[in-house]
mmCIF file of C-alpha atoms in Angstrom:
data_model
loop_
_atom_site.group_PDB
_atom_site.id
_atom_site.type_symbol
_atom_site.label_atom_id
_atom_site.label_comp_id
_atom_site.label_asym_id
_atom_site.label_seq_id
_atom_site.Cartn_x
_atom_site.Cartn_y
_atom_site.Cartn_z
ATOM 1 C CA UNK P 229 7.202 -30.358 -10.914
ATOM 2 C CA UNK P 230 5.603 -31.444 -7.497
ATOM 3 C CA UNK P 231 2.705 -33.345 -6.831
ATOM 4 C CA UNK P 232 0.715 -30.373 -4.892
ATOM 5 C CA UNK P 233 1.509 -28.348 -8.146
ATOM 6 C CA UNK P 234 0.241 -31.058 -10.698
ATOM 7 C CA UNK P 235 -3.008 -31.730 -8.558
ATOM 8 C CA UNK P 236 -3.629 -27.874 -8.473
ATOM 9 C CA UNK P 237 -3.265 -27.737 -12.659
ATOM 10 C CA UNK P 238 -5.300 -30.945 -12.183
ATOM 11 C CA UNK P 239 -8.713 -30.282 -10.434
ATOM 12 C CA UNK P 240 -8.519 -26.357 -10.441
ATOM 13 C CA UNK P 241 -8.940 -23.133 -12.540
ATOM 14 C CA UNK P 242 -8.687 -19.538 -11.015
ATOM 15 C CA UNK P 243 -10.832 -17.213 -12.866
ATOM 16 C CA UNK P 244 -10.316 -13.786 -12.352
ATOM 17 C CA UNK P 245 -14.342 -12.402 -11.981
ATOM 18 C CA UNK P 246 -14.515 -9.516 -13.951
ATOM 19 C CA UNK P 247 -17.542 -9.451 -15.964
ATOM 20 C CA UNK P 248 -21.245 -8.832 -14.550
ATOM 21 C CA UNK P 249 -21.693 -12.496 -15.419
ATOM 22 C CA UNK P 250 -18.719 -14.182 -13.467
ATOM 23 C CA UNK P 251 -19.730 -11.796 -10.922
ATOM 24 C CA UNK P 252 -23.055 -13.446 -10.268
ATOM 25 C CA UNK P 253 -21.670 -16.113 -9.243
ATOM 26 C CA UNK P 254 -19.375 -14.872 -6.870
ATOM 27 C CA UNK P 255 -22.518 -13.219 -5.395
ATOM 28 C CA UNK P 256 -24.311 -16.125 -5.276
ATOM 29 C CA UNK P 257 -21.484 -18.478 -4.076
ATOM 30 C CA UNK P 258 -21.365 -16.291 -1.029
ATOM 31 C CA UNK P 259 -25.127 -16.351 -0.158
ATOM 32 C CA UNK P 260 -24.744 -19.827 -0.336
ATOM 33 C CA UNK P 261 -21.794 -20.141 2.316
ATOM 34 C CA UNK P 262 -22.573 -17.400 4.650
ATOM 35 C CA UNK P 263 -26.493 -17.377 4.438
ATOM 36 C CA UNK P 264 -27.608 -21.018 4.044
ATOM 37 C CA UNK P 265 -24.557 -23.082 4.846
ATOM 38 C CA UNK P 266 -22.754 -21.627 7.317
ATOM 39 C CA UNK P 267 -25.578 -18.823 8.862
ATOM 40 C CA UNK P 268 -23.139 -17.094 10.415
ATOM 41 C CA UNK P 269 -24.044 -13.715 12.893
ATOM 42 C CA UNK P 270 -24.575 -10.783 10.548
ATOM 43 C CA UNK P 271 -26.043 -12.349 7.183
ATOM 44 C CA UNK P 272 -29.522 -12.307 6.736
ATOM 45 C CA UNK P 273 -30.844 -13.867 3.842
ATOM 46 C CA UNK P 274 -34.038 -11.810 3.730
ATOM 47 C CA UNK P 275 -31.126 -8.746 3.190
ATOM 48 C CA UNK P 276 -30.027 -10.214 -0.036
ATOM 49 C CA UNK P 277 -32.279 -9.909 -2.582
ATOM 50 C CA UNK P 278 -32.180 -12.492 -5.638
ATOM 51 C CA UNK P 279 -30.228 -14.988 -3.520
ATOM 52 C CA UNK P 280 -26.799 -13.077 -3.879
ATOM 53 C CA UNK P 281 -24.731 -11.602 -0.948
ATOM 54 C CA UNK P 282 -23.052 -8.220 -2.030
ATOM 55 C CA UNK P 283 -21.811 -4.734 0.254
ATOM 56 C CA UNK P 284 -20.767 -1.363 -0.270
ATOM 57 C CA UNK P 285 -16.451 -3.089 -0.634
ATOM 58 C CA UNK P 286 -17.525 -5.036 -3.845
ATOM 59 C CA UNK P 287 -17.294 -1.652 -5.898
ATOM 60 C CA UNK P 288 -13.667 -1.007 -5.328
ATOM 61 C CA UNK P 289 -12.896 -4.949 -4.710
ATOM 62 C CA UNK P 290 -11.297 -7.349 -7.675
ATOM 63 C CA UNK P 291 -12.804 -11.101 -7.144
ATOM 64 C CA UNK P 292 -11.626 -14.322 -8.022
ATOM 65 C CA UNK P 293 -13.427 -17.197 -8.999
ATOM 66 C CA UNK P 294 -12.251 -21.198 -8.609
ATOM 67 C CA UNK P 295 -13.380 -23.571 -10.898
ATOM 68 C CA UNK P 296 -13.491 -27.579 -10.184
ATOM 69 C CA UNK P 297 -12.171 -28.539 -13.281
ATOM 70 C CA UNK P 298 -13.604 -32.322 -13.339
ATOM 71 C CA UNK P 299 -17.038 -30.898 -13.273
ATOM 72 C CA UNK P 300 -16.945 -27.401 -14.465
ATOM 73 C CA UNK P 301 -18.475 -25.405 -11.525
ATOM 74 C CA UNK P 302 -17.658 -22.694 -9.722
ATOM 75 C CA UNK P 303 -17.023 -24.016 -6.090
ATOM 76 C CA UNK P 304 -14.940 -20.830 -3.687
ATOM 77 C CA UNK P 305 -14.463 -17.497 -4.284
ATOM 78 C CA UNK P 306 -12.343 -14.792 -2.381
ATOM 79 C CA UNK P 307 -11.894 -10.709 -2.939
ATOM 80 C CA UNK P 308 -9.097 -8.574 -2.546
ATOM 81 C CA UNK P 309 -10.372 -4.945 -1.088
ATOM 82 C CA UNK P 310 -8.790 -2.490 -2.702
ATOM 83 C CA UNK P 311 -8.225 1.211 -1.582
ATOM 84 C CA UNK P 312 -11.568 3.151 -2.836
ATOM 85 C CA UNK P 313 -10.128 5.580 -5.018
ATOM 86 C CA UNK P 314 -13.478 7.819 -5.008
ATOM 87 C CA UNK P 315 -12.815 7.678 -1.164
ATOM 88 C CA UNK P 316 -9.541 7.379 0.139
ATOM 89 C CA UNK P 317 -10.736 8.151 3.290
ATOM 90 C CA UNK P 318 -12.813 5.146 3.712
ATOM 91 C CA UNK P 319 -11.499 2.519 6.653
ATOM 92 C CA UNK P 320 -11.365 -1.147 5.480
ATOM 93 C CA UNK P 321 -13.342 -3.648 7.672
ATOM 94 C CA UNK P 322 -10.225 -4.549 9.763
ATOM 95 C CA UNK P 323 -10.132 -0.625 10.997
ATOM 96 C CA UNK P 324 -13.636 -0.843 11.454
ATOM 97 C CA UNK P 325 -14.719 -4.200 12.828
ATOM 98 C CA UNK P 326 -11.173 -5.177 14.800
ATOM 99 C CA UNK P 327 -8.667 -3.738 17.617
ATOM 100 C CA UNK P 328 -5.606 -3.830 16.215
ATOM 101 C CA UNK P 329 -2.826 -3.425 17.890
ATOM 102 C CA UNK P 330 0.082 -0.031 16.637
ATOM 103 C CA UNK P 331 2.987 -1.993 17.916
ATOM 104 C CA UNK P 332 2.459 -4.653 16.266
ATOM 105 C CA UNK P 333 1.300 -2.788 12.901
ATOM 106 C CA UNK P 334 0.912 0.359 12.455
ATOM 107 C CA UNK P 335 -2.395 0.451 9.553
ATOM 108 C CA UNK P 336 -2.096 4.309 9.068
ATOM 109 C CA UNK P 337 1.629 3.715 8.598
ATOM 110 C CA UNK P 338 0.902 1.593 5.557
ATOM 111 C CA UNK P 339 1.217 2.797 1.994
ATOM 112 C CA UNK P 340 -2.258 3.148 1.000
ATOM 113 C CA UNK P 341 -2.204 2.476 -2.346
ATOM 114 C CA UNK P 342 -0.173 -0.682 -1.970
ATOM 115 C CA UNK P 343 -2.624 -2.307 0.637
ATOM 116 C CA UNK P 344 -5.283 -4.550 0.531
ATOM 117 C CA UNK P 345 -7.740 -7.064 2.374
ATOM 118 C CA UNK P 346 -8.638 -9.815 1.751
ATOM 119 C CA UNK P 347 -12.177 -10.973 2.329
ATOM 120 C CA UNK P 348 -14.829 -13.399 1.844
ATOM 121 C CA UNK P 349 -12.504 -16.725 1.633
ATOM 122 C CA UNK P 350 -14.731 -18.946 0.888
ATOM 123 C CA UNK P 351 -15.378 -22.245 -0.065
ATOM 124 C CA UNK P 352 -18.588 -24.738 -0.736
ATOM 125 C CA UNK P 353 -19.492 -26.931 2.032
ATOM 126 C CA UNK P 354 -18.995 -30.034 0.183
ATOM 127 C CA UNK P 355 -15.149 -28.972 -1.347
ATOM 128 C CA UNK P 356 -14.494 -27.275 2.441
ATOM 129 C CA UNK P 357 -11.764 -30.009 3.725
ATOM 130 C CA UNK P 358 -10.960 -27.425 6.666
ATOM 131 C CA UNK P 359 -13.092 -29.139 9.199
ATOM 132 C CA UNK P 360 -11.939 -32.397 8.857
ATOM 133 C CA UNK P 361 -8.237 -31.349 8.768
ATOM 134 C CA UNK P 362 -9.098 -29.330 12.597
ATOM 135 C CA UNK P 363 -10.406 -32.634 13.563
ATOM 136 C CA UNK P 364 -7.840 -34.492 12.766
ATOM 137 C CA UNK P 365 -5.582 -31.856 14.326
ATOM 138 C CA UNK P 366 -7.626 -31.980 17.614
ATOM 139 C CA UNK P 367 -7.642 -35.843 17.926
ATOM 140 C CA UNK P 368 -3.700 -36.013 17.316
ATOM 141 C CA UNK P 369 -3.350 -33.608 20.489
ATOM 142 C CA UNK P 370 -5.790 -35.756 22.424
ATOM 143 C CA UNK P 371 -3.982 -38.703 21.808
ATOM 144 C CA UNK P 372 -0.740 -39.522 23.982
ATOM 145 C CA UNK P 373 2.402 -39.637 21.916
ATOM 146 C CA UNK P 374 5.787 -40.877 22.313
ATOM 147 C CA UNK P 375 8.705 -38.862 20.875
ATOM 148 C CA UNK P 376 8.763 -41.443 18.362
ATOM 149 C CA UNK P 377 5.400 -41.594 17.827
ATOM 150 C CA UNK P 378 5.063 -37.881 16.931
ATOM 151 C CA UNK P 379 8.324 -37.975 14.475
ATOM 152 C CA UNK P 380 6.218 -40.314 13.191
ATOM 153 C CA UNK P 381 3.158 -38.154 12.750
ATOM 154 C CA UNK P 382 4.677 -35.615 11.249
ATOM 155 C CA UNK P 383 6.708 -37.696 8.620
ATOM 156 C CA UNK P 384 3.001 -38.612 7.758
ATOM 157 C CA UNK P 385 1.302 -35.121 7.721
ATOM 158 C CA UNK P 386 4.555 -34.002 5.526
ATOM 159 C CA UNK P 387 3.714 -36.645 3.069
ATOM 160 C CA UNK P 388 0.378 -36.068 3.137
ATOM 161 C CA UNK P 389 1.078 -31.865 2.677
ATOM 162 C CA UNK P 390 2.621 -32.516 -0.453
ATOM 163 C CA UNK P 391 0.152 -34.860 -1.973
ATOM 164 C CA UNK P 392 -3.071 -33.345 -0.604
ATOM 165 C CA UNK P 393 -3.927 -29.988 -2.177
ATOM 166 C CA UNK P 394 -5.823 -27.674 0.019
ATOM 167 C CA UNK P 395 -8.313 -25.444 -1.507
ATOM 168 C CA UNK P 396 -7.021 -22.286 0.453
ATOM 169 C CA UNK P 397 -4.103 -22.576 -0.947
ATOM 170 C CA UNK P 398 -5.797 -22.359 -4.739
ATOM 171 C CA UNK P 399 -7.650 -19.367 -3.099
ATOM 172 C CA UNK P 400 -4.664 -17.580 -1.967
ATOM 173 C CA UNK P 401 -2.869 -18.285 -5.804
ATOM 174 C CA UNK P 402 -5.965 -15.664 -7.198
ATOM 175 C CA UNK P 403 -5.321 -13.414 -4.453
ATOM 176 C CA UNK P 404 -1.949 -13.322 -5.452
ATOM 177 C CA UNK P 405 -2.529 -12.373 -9.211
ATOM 178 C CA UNK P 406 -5.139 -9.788 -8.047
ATOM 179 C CA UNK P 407 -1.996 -8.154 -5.773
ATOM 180 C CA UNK P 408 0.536 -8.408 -8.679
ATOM 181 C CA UNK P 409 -2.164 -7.014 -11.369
ATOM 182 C CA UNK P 410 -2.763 -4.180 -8.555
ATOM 183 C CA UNK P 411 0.068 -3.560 -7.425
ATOM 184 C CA UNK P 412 -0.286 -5.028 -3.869
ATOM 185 C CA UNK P 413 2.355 -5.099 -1.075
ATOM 186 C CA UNK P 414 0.673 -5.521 2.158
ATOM 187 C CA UNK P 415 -2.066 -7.956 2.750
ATOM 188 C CA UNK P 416 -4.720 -7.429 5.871
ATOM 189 C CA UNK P 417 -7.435 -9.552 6.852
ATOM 190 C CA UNK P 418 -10.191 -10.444 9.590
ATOM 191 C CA UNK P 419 -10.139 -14.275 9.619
ATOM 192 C CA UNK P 420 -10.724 -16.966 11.630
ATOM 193 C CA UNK P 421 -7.583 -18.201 13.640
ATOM 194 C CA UNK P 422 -8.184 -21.728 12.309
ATOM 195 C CA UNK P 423 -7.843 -20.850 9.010
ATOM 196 C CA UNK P 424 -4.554 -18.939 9.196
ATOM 197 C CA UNK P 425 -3.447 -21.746 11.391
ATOM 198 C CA UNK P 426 -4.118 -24.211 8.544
ATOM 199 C CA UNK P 427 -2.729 -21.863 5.946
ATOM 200 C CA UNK P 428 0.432 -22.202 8.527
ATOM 201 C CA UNK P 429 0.494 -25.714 7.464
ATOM 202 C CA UNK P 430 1.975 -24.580 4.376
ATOM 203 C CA UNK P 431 4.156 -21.221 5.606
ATOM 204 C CA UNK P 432 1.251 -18.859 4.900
ATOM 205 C CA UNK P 433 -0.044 -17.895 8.103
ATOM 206 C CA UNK P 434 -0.371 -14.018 8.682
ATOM 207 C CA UNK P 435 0.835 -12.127 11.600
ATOM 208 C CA UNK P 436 -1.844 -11.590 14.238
ATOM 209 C CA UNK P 437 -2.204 -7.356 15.075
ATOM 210 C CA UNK P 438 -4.977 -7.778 17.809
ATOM 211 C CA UNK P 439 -7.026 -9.555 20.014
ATOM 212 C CA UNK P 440 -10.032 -11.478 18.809
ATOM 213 C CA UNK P 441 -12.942 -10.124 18.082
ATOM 214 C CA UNK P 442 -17.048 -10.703 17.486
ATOM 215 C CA UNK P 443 -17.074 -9.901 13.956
ATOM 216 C CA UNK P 444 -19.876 -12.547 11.793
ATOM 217 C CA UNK P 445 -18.339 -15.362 14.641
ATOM 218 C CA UNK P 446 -14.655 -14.970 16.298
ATOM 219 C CA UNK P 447 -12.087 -13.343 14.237
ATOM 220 C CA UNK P 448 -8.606 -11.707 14.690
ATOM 221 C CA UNK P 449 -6.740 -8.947 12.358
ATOM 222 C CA UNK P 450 -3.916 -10.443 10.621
ATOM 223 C CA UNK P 451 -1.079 -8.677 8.575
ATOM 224 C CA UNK P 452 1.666 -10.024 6.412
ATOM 225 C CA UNK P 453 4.190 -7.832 4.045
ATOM 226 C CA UNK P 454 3.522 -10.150 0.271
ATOM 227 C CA UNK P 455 7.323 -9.675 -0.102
ATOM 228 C CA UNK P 456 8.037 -11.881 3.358
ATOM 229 C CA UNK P 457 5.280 -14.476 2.795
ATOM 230 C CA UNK P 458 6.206 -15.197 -0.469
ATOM 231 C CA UNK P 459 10.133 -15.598 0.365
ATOM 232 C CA UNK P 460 9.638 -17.457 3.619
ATOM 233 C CA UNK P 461 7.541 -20.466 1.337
ATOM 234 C CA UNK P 462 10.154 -20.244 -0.658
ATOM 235 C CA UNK P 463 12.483 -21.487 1.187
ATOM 236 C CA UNK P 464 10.751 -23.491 3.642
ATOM 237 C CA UNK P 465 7.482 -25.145 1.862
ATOM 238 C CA UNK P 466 8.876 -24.652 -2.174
ATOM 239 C CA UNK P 467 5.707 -26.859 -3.530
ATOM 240 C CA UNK P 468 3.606 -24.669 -1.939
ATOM 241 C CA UNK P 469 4.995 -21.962 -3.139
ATOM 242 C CA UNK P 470 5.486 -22.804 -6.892
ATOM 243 C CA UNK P 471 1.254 -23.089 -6.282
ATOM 244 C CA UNK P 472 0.447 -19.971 -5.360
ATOM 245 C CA UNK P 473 3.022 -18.432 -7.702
ATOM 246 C CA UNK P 474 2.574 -20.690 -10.391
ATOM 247 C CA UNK P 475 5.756 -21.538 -10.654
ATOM 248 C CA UNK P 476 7.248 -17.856 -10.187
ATOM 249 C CA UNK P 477 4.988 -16.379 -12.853
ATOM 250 C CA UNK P 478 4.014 -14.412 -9.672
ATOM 251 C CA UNK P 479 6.698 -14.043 -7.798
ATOM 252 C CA UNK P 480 8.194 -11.439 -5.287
ATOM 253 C CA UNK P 481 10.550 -10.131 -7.814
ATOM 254 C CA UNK P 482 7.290 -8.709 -9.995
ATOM 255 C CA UNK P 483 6.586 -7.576 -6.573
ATOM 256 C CA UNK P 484 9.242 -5.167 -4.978
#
């Protein structure tokens, strides 16, 4: 069993939110990110009454939970939005909010019923290791490197992969139960390009669709078939995988 794997039973407990009380604190875990931490275009606090950011997806969304196991609280959260049965017609925020691109996937073309998006990643400022890991990316590239120097680097940022267990990952473990539970084959999202280039880091990055957009900051559309994610950590970053799959409990063969 790896180290990444051990860390994640370690420090970390995915908790699928599905009672009105676990709910409440997703709601309130993202009116502390996007209202008072992060105050990003688009989230008002004086539009969320009783401290707890909610919209019209939550109804037809399944939510996940992370729990710090060392102290017991609840520190991310993330959703999976899930085709509104009441209203198949309805458009998920990447039709609405994004220009994606046909050629590069075709939305409409998608089974309905078998697609998702994912949505309000998020962690708590103080667990959010994202920012540092840009900055460290950012000074490498300032910093003039010989051939050996850089085989050098990356020796070190492959050790340090393995050892260091990032919190998106953990995130992106509950996403994957929610798809297996549901039935999920084709993940979407509206994210940040730093983020899925971090998520990279461990053979997760999506497939942009489209050109950036203004959408609550800069965002692109991103799609990825669960099937070809899943195998292509597989074989190329296995600890990873045997995180978010916990250990092939969720696996693409409960997928296909």
């Amino acid at each position: 069993m790896n180290d990444l794997y051990q860390n994640f039973q370690k420090f970390f407990e995915i908790v699928v939110a599905d009672t009105a009380e676990l709910l409440e604190h997703v709601y309130r875990i993202r009116y502390q990110v996007l209202c008072v931490e992060q105050r990003l275009p688009g989230f008002d606090p004086a539009l969320c009454p009783g401290e707890k950011e909610k919209d019209s997806y939550d109804s037809h969304s399944c939510h996940v939970l992370l729990r710090y196991r060392p102290s017991g609280e609840f520190i991310g959260t993330v959703r999976l939005i899930l085709p509104d049965s009441t209203r198949p017609e309805k458009l998920l925020p990447v039709e609405l909010y994004s220009q994606t691109d046909p050629a590069l996937c075709d939305i409409k073309a998608l089974p309905r019923q078998q697609t998702a998006e994912i949505s309000r990643f998020l962690v708590i400022s103080r667990f959010d290791r994202r920012k540092d890991e840009r900055r460290r990316e950012e000074r490498r590239k300032e910093t003039t490197e010989t051939d050996s120097d850089k085989r050098n680097t990356q020796d070190r940022r492959s050790t340090d992969r393995r050892s260091a267990l990032s919190i998106g990952l953990v995130l992106m473990a509950g996403v994957l139960r929610m798809s297996v539970k549901y039935n999920i084959k084709h993940w979407l999202s509206v994210a940040d390009p730093a983020l899925n280039k971090l998520m990279g880091f461990y053979g997760l990055n999506f497939n942009p669709i489209g050109p950036p957009v203004d959408y609550h900051g800069m965002r692109r559309p991103y799609y990825v078939k669960v099937e070809d994610a899943l195998n292509k950590m597989y074989q190329e970053h296995h600890d990873a995988w045997e995180v978010v799959t916990d250990c092939g409990t969720y696996n693409p063969i409960h997928i296909n």
